[in-house]
Amino acid sequence: MTADPCRTASTAGTGIDAAPAATGTAPAATALAATAATALAGGVRGPDALRPLTGTVLDALARGAADRDGPLPAGGPAAVTERVRAACAPFLPEHGTGADEALRTLVHTVAEGAADPADPACVAHLHCPPLAVAAAADLAASALNPSMDSWDQAPAAAVVEEETAAALAALVHPGRPDPDALITSGGTESNLVALLLARERARAAGARTVQVLCGTNAHHSVHRAAWLLGLPDPVTVGCRSGRMLPDALDRALAGVRGPALVVATAGTTDEGLIDPLPEIARTAAARGAELHVDAAYGGPLLFSDRLAPLLDGLGSAVSVTFDLHKLGWQPVAAGALVLADRRAAAPLGFEAAYLNADDDTGSGLPDLLGRSVRTSRRPDALKIAVTLRALGRRGIGDLVESCVEAAGTFARLVDDHPAVRRRPGPVGISTVLFRPTAADALPDAEGDETVAAVRRRLLAEGRAVLGRAVAEDADGRPRLWLKATLLNPRAREADLAGLLEIVADSVPAGRAPLGGVPSGGVPAPAPAAGRVPAPAPDPPPAAAPPGTPAHTRPHDGGTR
């Protein structure tokens, strides 16, 4: 009689999975080794199976992080690939090694070779260090494994998702009578669904399609969504200093015939800048266009009473993209599309008899299929709900404020450091662009090559993970910058100062020093620390919205 793996779950992690079979045959040994590996995570005995395996995972995570000893594994792609293959191959063995060995080997290898956003020197992307409480909740979601496409697969999880979505909708649209939010995998899906719903509204009004307009600063997912949905290419609206120009939007809208959707950005990927939402909302309304705001980055500013005014105008949007795996410290994926009116989601409705038959929904079973463009979905709302309950709005707001303040601190450190300079203009939400001053003494292309080389050298050495962005300099010319996106609420000033020293020490040898010979062959004087050679005058700074932290207010681009 074959043993029920559920009834032998308590042996998990005791070493039985590594014991030899009595017969000595490979199939029998494999069967015995698979005891823990085939135990189920759910049910009354599931936790007993998970407990020792979770201990193995935590030990492997700790050892992997210690062996990595930095924000990134050293050696670059080839070295990492070689180490992973050497440790883990074959990836489909003929006979299994057992749960304990498989977890120890794979988890240690991935942890040792991870980019660790919990390290203060890992600042390249909108890639947050997840809170332990959120990761623990995600373990529960994996063990229970609700699928959010029908009530009979997720009875309680469906209620948690509904209530969590309602809380996020009320946060974004506190004055609306019936807002809603759809839980998504992140900004790309949210933007896709926002454009899909706009297209369906246009069709319902008798139009063939909808014309999307977005700034040159918009996330690439807006253009990709238009392509996937068969929409006309988005009209690209000009920006200045990384923010959409309302006058340029007005001119663009004047040329649109038919329904239009303006996509503004509250937290650009490259700089963390927020478009002038009140002006954009007024311009769109005056031209009869709808407004969608991609606030995947900036949306969580609403958790902070002090920072929420930076998003004034958001309430005018028919839809808002809002991520919590950026400034929300959730494991990926954790996103939402917030709708000003829940009726806007109606076009997502679809009947599949095995999931939401009419007679089932008519008898009171909730219809979950119309809550997403996906069918099988993880209960991502669980970890969000746990975090919201554990910290509350004020607690999350405090974390958001700490990251915004860290960006101000880092900007000041850059301004005070002779070997680097900051991109002129206001600091983004928690993003700072800067570059070695040595790059400014070189012709533009060579200077940008120096910046890129510094970034790649630090990646190869495993010392720092910095992003890169092309942005306008004070003289109006685009230049390549290093990017620090600060999402670690535990980063301290000493950590940020250490990151700057790493960058300063990593300018590739052989590059011209400040005051070197430019391409024309005439020696140039060294520029003042932190300034571009011969910058053009900046336009007058725009007034900062009320509640803007000091470090986010526009300034003349100078350094202290």
XYZ file of C-alpha atoms in Angstrom:
560
model
C 0.000 0.000 0.000
C 1.420 3.395 -0.983
C 1.939 5.833 1.886
C -0.132 9.003 1.839
C 2.362 11.910 1.660
C -0.004 13.984 3.795
C 0.269 11.445 6.615
C 4.056 11.381 6.512
C 4.491 15.146 6.410
C 5.852 15.256 9.960
C 9.022 13.508 8.786
C 9.948 16.483 6.614
C 13.369 17.870 7.409
C 14.320 14.966 9.715
C 16.828 13.523 7.282
C 14.553 10.778 6.032
C 14.581 12.338 2.578
C 18.305 11.596 2.379
C 18.203 8.048 3.790
C 18.992 5.103 1.484
C 16.159 2.766 0.530
C 16.164 -0.690 2.105
C 16.290 -2.395 -1.254
C 19.134 -0.230 -2.498
C 17.397 0.286 -5.829
C 17.332 3.761 -7.312
C 13.535 3.913 -7.675
C 13.004 2.877 -4.051
C 15.617 5.345 -2.821
C 13.985 8.043 -4.870
C 10.586 7.243 -3.398
C 11.949 7.518 0.118
C 13.848 10.708 -0.662
C 10.685 12.227 -2.062
C 8.725 11.874 1.190
C 9.326 15.476 2.314
C 9.419 16.720 -1.246
C 5.906 15.424 -1.909
C 4.352 16.590 1.357
C 1.541 19.074 0.833
C 1.717 22.635 2.149
C -1.984 22.962 2.917
C -4.357 21.277 5.316
C -3.988 20.625 9.007
C -0.600 18.927 8.587
C 0.774 21.313 5.999
C 2.397 23.619 8.555
C 4.263 20.650 10.041
C 5.682 19.937 6.597
C 6.544 23.568 5.991
C 8.173 24.307 9.350
C 11.483 22.432 8.854
C 11.609 23.330 5.162
C 11.162 26.981 6.039
C 14.067 26.668 8.448
C 16.179 25.250 5.658
C 15.207 28.155 3.418
C 15.998 30.780 6.047
C 19.398 29.226 6.734
C 20.168 29.130 3.025
C 19.113 32.768 2.624
C 21.381 33.827 5.480
C 24.369 31.863 4.195
C 23.849 33.091 0.665
C 23.735 36.735 1.744
C 26.855 36.289 3.875
C 28.733 34.580 1.046
C 27.739 37.312 -1.394
C 28.802 40.025 1.087
C 27.512 42.949 -0.921
C 24.658 44.231 -3.055
C 25.462 42.067 -6.085
C 27.564 38.992 -6.888
C 30.984 39.856 -8.243
C 32.246 38.773 -11.630
C 29.479 39.798 -14.003
C 27.059 37.654 -16.033
C 29.532 34.994 -17.175
C 30.857 34.318 -13.680
C 27.375 34.186 -12.154
C 26.175 31.827 -14.874
C 29.140 29.530 -14.315
C 28.603 29.438 -10.547
C 24.889 28.736 -10.841
C 25.374 25.937 -13.344
C 28.176 24.385 -11.340
C 26.103 24.362 -8.160
C 22.727 23.368 -9.546
C 23.114 21.286 -12.688
C 21.417 19.149 -13.759
C 18.154 21.055 -13.471
C 16.113 17.949 -14.269
C 17.947 15.027 -12.626
C 16.812 11.481 -13.288
C 16.366 10.927 -9.547
C 15.571 13.629 -7.040
C 17.908 14.764 -4.269
C 15.162 15.402 -1.702
C 13.527 18.545 -0.407
C 16.238 19.572 2.064
C 19.143 19.315 -0.376
C 17.191 20.924 -3.216
C 16.195 23.874 -1.085
C 19.639 24.279 0.461
C 21.379 24.219 -2.908
C 19.016 26.300 -5.010
C 18.094 28.895 -2.412
C 21.705 29.402 -1.328
C 22.811 29.722 -4.940
C 20.124 32.256 -5.829
C 20.704 34.239 -2.614
C 24.463 34.301 -3.150
C 23.875 35.482 -6.703
C 21.086 37.955 -5.960
C 20.844 41.689 -6.416
C 19.821 42.571 -2.869
C 17.616 45.675 -2.587
C 18.030 45.538 1.194
C 21.667 46.563 0.709
C 21.973 50.386 0.757
C 24.242 50.215 -2.305
C 21.551 48.501 -4.427
C 19.748 51.561 -5.802
C 19.403 51.093 -9.545
C 15.701 50.529 -9.978
C 12.230 50.814 -8.496
C 13.140 47.531 -6.820
C 12.267 47.661 -3.144
C 13.424 45.549 -0.208
C 10.229 43.762 0.855
C 9.117 43.968 4.445
C 9.516 40.736 6.388
C 5.861 40.863 7.396
C 4.822 41.042 3.720
C 7.127 38.166 2.765
C 5.697 36.074 5.605
C 2.174 36.800 4.376
C 3.259 35.744 0.896
C 4.311 32.379 2.330
C 0.770 31.922 3.625
C -0.630 32.873 0.215
C 1.585 30.251 -1.433
C 0.627 27.555 1.060
C -3.105 28.198 0.806
C -2.883 28.823 -2.941
C -6.235 30.507 -3.553
C -6.875 31.245 -7.224
C -8.693 34.529 -7.556
C -10.838 33.630 -10.559
C -13.794 32.038 -8.741
C -15.282 32.236 -5.263
C -15.133 28.485 -4.705
C -11.329 28.661 -4.994
C -10.891 31.697 -2.740
C -13.811 32.328 -0.369
C -12.053 34.383 2.325
C -9.293 35.648 0.038
C -11.958 37.153 -2.223
C -13.280 39.225 0.692
C -9.760 40.318 1.665
C -9.124 41.420 -1.921
C -12.444 43.271 -2.125
C -11.892 45.163 1.109
C -8.233 45.922 0.379
C -9.169 47.233 -3.052
C -11.871 49.407 -1.486
C -9.365 50.862 0.994
C -6.909 51.756 -1.775
C -9.702 53.238 -3.888
C -10.816 55.436 -0.988
C -7.218 56.559 -0.436
C -6.936 57.760 -4.033
C -10.513 59.045 -4.425
C -11.709 60.038 -0.928
C -14.452 62.279 -2.290
C -15.940 59.884 -4.833
C -19.159 58.030 -3.996
C -18.263 54.672 -5.542
C -14.596 54.232 -6.493
C -13.014 50.835 -7.020
C -9.622 49.216 -7.485
C -8.544 46.149 -9.413
C -5.560 44.224 -8.036
C -2.952 43.832 -10.775
C 0.561 42.499 -11.256
C 1.940 46.042 -11.429
C 2.133 49.184 -13.506
C 2.395 47.497 -16.894
C -0.846 45.561 -16.398
C -2.576 48.555 -14.798
C -1.715 50.817 -17.720
C -2.828 48.141 -20.184
C -6.204 47.762 -18.483
C -6.624 51.543 -18.197
C -6.179 51.925 -21.956
C -8.430 48.927 -22.599
C -11.245 50.459 -20.548
C -10.772 53.817 -22.282
C -11.060 52.088 -25.660
C -14.263 50.352 -24.588
C -15.773 53.625 -23.347
C -14.963 55.195 -26.700
C -16.578 52.325 -28.571
C -19.648 52.463 -26.360
C -19.983 56.133 -27.334
C -19.913 55.206 -31.024
C -16.264 55.931 -31.797
C -13.926 53.442 -33.413
C -11.040 53.938 -31.016
C -9.414 56.300 -28.539
C -6.335 58.457 -29.073
C -3.770 58.251 -26.293
C -1.531 61.236 -25.536
C 1.437 60.942 -23.171
C 4.607 62.819 -22.376
C 8.042 61.944 -23.644
C 8.624 60.994 -20.001
C 5.917 58.286 -20.008
C 6.696 54.698 -19.095
C 7.265 52.408 -22.063
C 4.263 50.315 -21.027
C 1.917 53.032 -22.311
C 3.246 52.628 -25.852
C 3.293 48.854 -25.519
C -0.316 48.816 -24.302
C -1.446 50.901 -27.273
C 0.281 48.428 -29.581
C -1.219 45.383 -27.875
C -4.717 46.883 -28.017
C -4.492 47.938 -31.645
C -4.783 51.629 -30.782
C -3.217 54.412 -32.844
C 0.334 55.252 -31.858
C 0.229 57.567 -28.837
C 0.745 61.245 -29.515
C 3.916 62.220 -27.692
C 3.715 65.511 -25.796
C 6.789 67.604 -25.123
C 8.372 67.870 -21.693
C 10.725 70.335 -20.074
C 13.049 69.257 -17.294
C 11.366 65.854 -17.261
C 7.747 67.053 -16.810
C 4.912 67.318 -19.308
C 4.172 70.818 -20.614
C 0.467 71.715 -20.330
C 0.718 74.161 -23.257
C 2.193 71.432 -25.442
C -0.612 69.117 -24.344
C -3.212 71.712 -25.277
C -1.728 72.072 -28.759
C -1.645 68.310 -29.194
C -5.260 67.899 -28.072
C -6.354 70.578 -30.498
C -5.364 68.248 -33.322
C -7.231 65.196 -32.019
C -10.611 64.315 -33.473
C -12.655 61.958 -31.324
C -12.180 60.493 -27.851
C -8.812 61.113 -26.216
C -7.065 59.776 -23.118
C -4.264 61.824 -21.612
C -1.726 59.777 -19.648
C 0.170 61.832 -17.084
C 2.938 60.489 -14.852
C 3.255 60.892 -11.088
C 6.780 59.627 -10.536
C 8.791 59.112 -13.693
C 10.966 56.018 -13.879
C 14.145 57.909 -14.716
C 13.858 60.852 -12.334
C 10.893 60.397 -10.007
C 9.318 63.629 -11.239
C 5.608 64.419 -11.088
C 3.821 66.013 -14.006
C 1.863 69.214 -13.196
C -1.347 67.285 -12.532
C -3.747 70.188 -11.796
C -2.820 72.002 -15.005
C -2.924 68.805 -17.050
C -6.330 67.923 -15.598
C -7.725 71.359 -16.478
C -6.286 71.202 -19.994
C -7.693 67.729 -20.605
C -11.131 68.709 -19.283
C -11.238 71.853 -21.396
C -10.606 69.741 -24.504
C -13.072 67.017 -23.516
C -10.375 64.417 -22.916
C -10.165 61.890 -20.100
C -7.178 61.642 -17.767
C -5.293 58.565 -16.602
C -2.390 59.011 -14.179
C 0.430 56.503 -13.982
C 1.275 56.837 -10.298
C 2.956 53.452 -10.007
C 5.885 55.171 -8.289
C 4.301 58.220 -6.694
C 0.919 56.881 -5.591
C 2.069 55.840 -2.086
C 2.848 59.494 -1.305
C -0.845 59.554 -0.388
C -0.074 57.579 2.765
C 1.752 60.665 4.095
C -0.212 63.752 5.130
C 2.870 65.863 4.467
C 3.592 64.497 0.988
C 0.062 63.885 -0.320
C -0.281 67.482 -1.653
C 2.389 66.618 -4.231
C -0.360 64.598 -5.936
C -2.970 67.371 -6.041
C -4.994 66.868 -9.203
C -4.948 63.092 -8.982
C -8.638 63.067 -8.097
C -9.496 64.301 -11.598
C -8.298 61.052 -13.173
C -10.736 58.401 -14.342
C -8.081 55.805 -13.538
C -4.837 55.706 -11.578
C -2.019 53.178 -11.681
C -0.810 52.493 -8.127
C 1.985 50.075 -7.211
C 2.907 48.717 -3.809
C 6.011 46.778 -4.842
C 7.875 50.072 -5.147
C 7.167 52.563 -2.350
C 5.056 49.956 -0.572
C 7.734 47.357 0.221
C 5.773 44.374 -1.056
C 7.237 41.343 -2.799
C 6.487 41.444 -6.508
C 3.724 41.469 -7.643
C 1.544 44.047 -5.883
C -0.253 46.594 -8.032
C -3.662 48.175 -8.444
C -5.642 50.083 -11.014
C -7.843 52.534 -9.135
C -11.062 53.613 -10.854
C -12.994 56.767 -9.996
C -16.239 54.889 -10.704
C -16.597 51.118 -10.282
C -18.891 50.973 -13.306
C -15.845 51.647 -15.464
C -14.739 48.025 -14.919
C -17.903 46.603 -16.518
C -16.246 45.834 -19.893
C -14.044 43.250 -18.135
C -17.083 41.115 -17.436
C -16.984 37.696 -19.094
C -18.829 34.450 -18.497
C -17.128 31.073 -18.335
C -19.640 28.498 -17.174
C -17.204 26.630 -14.952
C -16.240 29.815 -13.098
C -19.203 32.213 -13.045
C -22.302 30.676 -14.578
C -25.322 32.980 -14.607
C -27.331 30.826 -12.244
C -24.428 30.702 -9.768
C -23.962 34.463 -9.730
C -27.723 34.892 -9.623
C -27.852 32.777 -6.488
C -25.283 34.921 -4.742
C -21.865 33.479 -5.614
C -19.498 36.415 -6.260
C -18.168 36.846 -9.803
C -14.385 37.245 -9.628
C -13.586 36.708 -13.298
C -14.468 40.275 -14.191
C -11.934 41.654 -11.721
C -8.967 41.084 -14.005
C -7.814 40.358 -17.533
C -6.098 37.311 -16.035
C -7.789 34.067 -15.054
C -5.593 32.254 -12.515
C -4.265 34.882 -10.098
C -2.374 34.731 -6.818
C -3.994 36.320 -3.738
C -1.600 39.254 -3.822
C -4.018 41.335 -1.772
C -3.234 39.207 1.291
C 0.289 40.537 1.784
C -0.945 44.073 1.069
C -3.739 43.698 3.627
C -1.341 42.306 6.237
C 1.030 45.234 5.717
C -1.749 47.829 5.876
C -3.022 46.281 9.114
C 0.431 45.900 10.657
C 1.598 49.458 9.951
C -1.528 51.482 9.300
C -1.607 54.472 6.985
C 0.633 56.531 9.229
C 3.222 53.788 9.580
C 3.497 53.350 5.832
C 3.554 57.117 5.436
C 6.521 57.278 7.801
C 8.427 54.803 5.621
C 7.614 56.797 2.496
C 8.806 59.987 4.159
C 12.061 58.344 5.225
C 12.885 57.476 1.614
C 11.974 60.949 0.366
C 14.176 62.457 3.072
C 17.003 60.069 2.174
C 16.906 61.427 -1.367
C 17.288 64.949 0.001
C 20.237 63.831 2.108
C 21.864 62.074 -0.823
C 21.376 65.144 -3.039
C 23.114 67.291 -0.412
C 25.996 64.825 -0.171
C 26.394 64.877 -3.949
C 26.335 68.673 -3.991
C 29.058 68.764 -1.356
C 31.324 66.161 -2.976
C 34.030 67.449 -5.357
C 34.169 64.296 -7.489
C 30.485 64.137 -8.488
C 27.731 66.529 -9.435
C 23.967 66.311 -9.483
C 21.664 66.867 -12.402
C 20.351 70.434 -12.089
C 16.763 70.848 -11.006
C 14.526 69.433 -8.316
C 15.130 66.037 -6.800
C 12.544 63.439 -7.748
C 10.403 61.570 -5.240
C 13.323 59.445 -4.053
C 15.538 59.481 -7.150
C 18.791 61.376 -7.626
C 20.735 61.653 -10.903
C 24.445 62.411 -10.703
C 27.698 61.780 -12.560
C 31.456 61.980 -11.992
C 32.764 65.486 -12.615
C 35.662 63.924 -14.529
C 33.201 63.043 -17.286
C 32.438 66.741 -17.848
C 35.963 67.474 -19.052
C 35.568 65.032 -21.946
C 33.690 65.371 -25.220
C 30.036 64.464 -24.751
C 30.242 60.922 -26.110
C 33.388 60.096 -24.147
C 31.935 61.635 -21.007
C 28.876 59.449 -21.310
C 31.114 56.433 -21.927
C 32.903 57.241 -18.676
C 29.616 57.316 -16.784
C 28.546 54.002 -18.308
C 31.940 52.462 -17.564
C 31.724 53.457 -13.899
C 28.343 51.775 -13.598
C 29.491 48.565 -15.321
C 32.682 48.413 -13.281
C 30.737 48.616 -10.032
C 28.364 45.903 -11.267
C 31.257 43.648 -12.233
C 32.925 44.155 -8.864
C 29.661 43.622 -6.999
C 30.194 46.841 -5.056
C 27.149 48.885 -6.080
C 24.047 48.609 -8.252
C 23.366 51.987 -9.853
C 20.920 52.785 -12.608
C 21.446 54.923 -15.679
C 19.304 57.601 -17.295
C 19.669 60.081 -20.120
C 18.373 63.503 -19.055
C 18.754 67.122 -20.053
C 21.601 69.046 -18.451
C 21.660 72.749 -17.524
C 22.941 73.632 -21.003
C 19.970 71.862 -22.624
C 22.000 68.927 -23.916
C 21.123 65.324 -23.036
C 23.735 63.525 -20.971
C 24.054 60.148 -19.327
C 23.697 60.085 -15.546
C 24.058 57.553 -12.803
C 20.748 56.988 -11.045
C 20.138 56.280 -7.368
C 16.557 55.266 -6.570
C 16.326 55.237 -2.798
C 13.664 52.794 -1.581
C 15.386 51.449 1.523
C 13.769 53.078 4.566
C 16.656 51.882 6.764
C 19.428 53.516 4.725
C 21.352 56.057 6.780
C 23.489 59.031 5.838
C 26.687 57.044 6.426
C 25.466 54.409 3.935
C 24.767 57.062 1.316
C 28.120 58.764 1.887
C 29.833 55.400 1.487
C 28.051 54.837 -1.819
C 29.357 58.172 -3.114
C 32.913 57.250 -2.125
C 32.598 53.970 -4.016
C 31.559 55.902 -7.132
C 34.308 58.481 -6.713
C 36.915 55.728 -6.469
C 35.655 53.945 -9.576
C 36.312 56.377 -12.412
C 38.159 54.209 -14.968
C 41.901 54.787 -15.232
C 43.122 56.526 -18.339
C 40.301 59.021 -18.598
C 41.183 62.674 -18.884
C 41.130 64.479 -15.559
C 39.254 67.695 -14.992
C 40.837 70.368 -17.147
C 41.793 67.789 -19.791
C 41.928 68.329 -23.533
C 38.531 68.432 -25.255
C 37.926 67.154 -28.767
C 39.016 70.412 -30.381
C 42.516 70.049 -28.963
C 42.458 73.257 -26.925
C 43.035 72.798 -23.217
C 39.927 73.685 -21.243
C 39.910 75.103 -17.743
C 38.543 72.846 -15.042
C 34.864 73.523 -14.374
C 33.743 74.399 -10.891
C 32.943 71.321 -8.872
C 29.445 70.098 -9.538
C 28.782 72.333 -12.544
C 28.556 71.770 -16.274
C 31.033 73.758 -18.364
C 29.336 76.937 -19.664
C 25.732 76.129 -18.847
C 22.946 78.000 -20.582
C 20.632 80.008 -18.336
C 17.731 78.027 -16.927
C 14.150 79.216 -17.334
C 12.585 80.664 -14.186
C 11.726 77.892 -11.739
C 8.122 76.864 -11.404
C 6.396 77.425 -8.115
C 6.399 74.341 -5.925
C 3.036 72.875 -4.944
C 1.999 73.254 -1.326
C 3.475 70.682 0.982
C 6.542 70.125 -1.198
C 9.519 69.023 0.932
C 12.411 71.460 0.789
C 14.617 69.135 -1.225
C 11.963 68.694 -3.946
C 11.462 72.396 -4.598
C 12.790 73.696 -7.930
C 16.049 75.580 -7.727
C 18.541 77.123 -10.092
C 20.636 73.977 -10.471
C 23.563 75.318 -8.462
C 25.426 73.347 -5.852
C 26.401 74.238 -2.336
